[in-house]
XYZ file of C-alpha atoms in Angstrom:
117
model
C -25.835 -10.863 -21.204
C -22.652 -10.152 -23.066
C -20.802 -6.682 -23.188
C -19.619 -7.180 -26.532
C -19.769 -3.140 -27.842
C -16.482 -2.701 -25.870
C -14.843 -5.143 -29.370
C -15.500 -7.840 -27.385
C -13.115 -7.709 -24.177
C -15.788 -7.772 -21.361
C -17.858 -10.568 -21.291
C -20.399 -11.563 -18.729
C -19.128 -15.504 -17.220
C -22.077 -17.030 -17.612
C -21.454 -17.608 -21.641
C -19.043 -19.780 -20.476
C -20.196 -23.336 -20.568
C -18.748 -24.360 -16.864
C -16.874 -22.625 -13.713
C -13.621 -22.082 -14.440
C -13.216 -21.999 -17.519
C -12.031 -18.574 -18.339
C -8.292 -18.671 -19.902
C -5.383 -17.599 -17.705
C -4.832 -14.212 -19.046
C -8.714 -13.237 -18.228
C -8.813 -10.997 -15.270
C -11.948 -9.855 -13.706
C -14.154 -8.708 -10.273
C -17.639 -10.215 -8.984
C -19.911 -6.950 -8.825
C -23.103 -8.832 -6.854
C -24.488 -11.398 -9.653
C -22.583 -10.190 -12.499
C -19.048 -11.201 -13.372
C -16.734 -9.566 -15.422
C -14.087 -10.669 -17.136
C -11.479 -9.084 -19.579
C -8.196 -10.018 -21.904
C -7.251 -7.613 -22.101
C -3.072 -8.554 -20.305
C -0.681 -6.693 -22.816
C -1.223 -3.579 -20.588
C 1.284 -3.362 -17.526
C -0.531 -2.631 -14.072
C 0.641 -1.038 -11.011
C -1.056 -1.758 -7.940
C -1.362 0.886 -4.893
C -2.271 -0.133 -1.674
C -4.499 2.775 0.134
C -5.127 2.335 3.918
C -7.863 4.274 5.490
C -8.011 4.253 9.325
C -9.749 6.248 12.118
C -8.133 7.920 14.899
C -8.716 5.041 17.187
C -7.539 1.961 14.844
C -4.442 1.662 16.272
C -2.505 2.909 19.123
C 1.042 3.374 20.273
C 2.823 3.904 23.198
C 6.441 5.019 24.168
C 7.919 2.179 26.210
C 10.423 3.811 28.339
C 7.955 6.938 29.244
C 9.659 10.679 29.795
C 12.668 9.077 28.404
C 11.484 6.891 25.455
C 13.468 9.758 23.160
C 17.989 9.562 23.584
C 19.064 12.188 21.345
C 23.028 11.630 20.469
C 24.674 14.670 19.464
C 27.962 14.604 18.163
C 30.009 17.347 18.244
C 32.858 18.049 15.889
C 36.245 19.262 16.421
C 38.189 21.348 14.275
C 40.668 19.011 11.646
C 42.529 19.458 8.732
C 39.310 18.400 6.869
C 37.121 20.268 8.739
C 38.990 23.314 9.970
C 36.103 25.134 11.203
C 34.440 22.312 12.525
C 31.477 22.582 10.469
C 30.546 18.490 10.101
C 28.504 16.993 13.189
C 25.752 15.074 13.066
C 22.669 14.144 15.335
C 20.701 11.018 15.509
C 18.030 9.337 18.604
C 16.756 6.120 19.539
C 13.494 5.657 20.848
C 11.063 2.986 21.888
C 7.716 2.442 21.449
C 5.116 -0.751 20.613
C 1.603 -0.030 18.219
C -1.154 -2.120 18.395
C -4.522 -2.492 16.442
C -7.104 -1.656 18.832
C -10.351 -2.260 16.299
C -9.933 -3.453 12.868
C -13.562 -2.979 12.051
C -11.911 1.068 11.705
C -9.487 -0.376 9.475
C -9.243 -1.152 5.708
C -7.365 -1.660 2.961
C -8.174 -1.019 -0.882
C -6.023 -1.909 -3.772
C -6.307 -0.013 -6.782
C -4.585 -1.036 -10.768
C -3.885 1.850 -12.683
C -1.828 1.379 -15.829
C -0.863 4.974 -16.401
C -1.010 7.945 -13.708
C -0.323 11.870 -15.056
């Protein structure tokens, strides 16, 4: 069965005579028995990874318990660039390990768009 009232860029891949045969710049998905191919390549794609997960995929856990959170606080003394002493800054370190738990709860899509407003 051919698609050919889109001007002839989908095509079904059994027209072609073997496997394989479909030129380089063809791009296409298996939808159950029917392929699909198209030329259409001139257009510039962006992929987007999504990730769906349930509450129970994965799991994480502080490694140093009560503690896994050092806050350093810096405070600033008055200088001639800072007379007031205005400029500190702040800033933790923290440990912790994440693992997958079930990656049946887990998946990953990919989507092409060539245009997103």
């Amino acid at each position: 069965q051919s698609f050919g009232s889109t001007a002839g860029t989908v095509a079904d891949t059994s027209n072609y005579a073997e496997a394989g045969t479909a030129a380089g710049s063809e791009i296409g998905a298996d939808i159950a028995s029917l392929k699909l191919v198209t030329t259409v390549s001139t257009a510039q794609v962006q992929v987007y990874p999504v990730v769906i997960f349930s509450a129970e995929c994965i799991g994480c856990v502080s490694l140093s318990g009560y503690d896994a959170v050092i806050p350093k606080v810096v405070m600033p003394q008055p200088a001639v660039t800072d007379p007031l002493g205005q400029s500190g800054s702040v800033g933790w370190k923290s440990w912790y390990a994440c693992q997958i738990l079930n990656e049946d709860w887990l998946y990953r899509i990919e989507c092409g768009a060539s245009t997103i407003s």
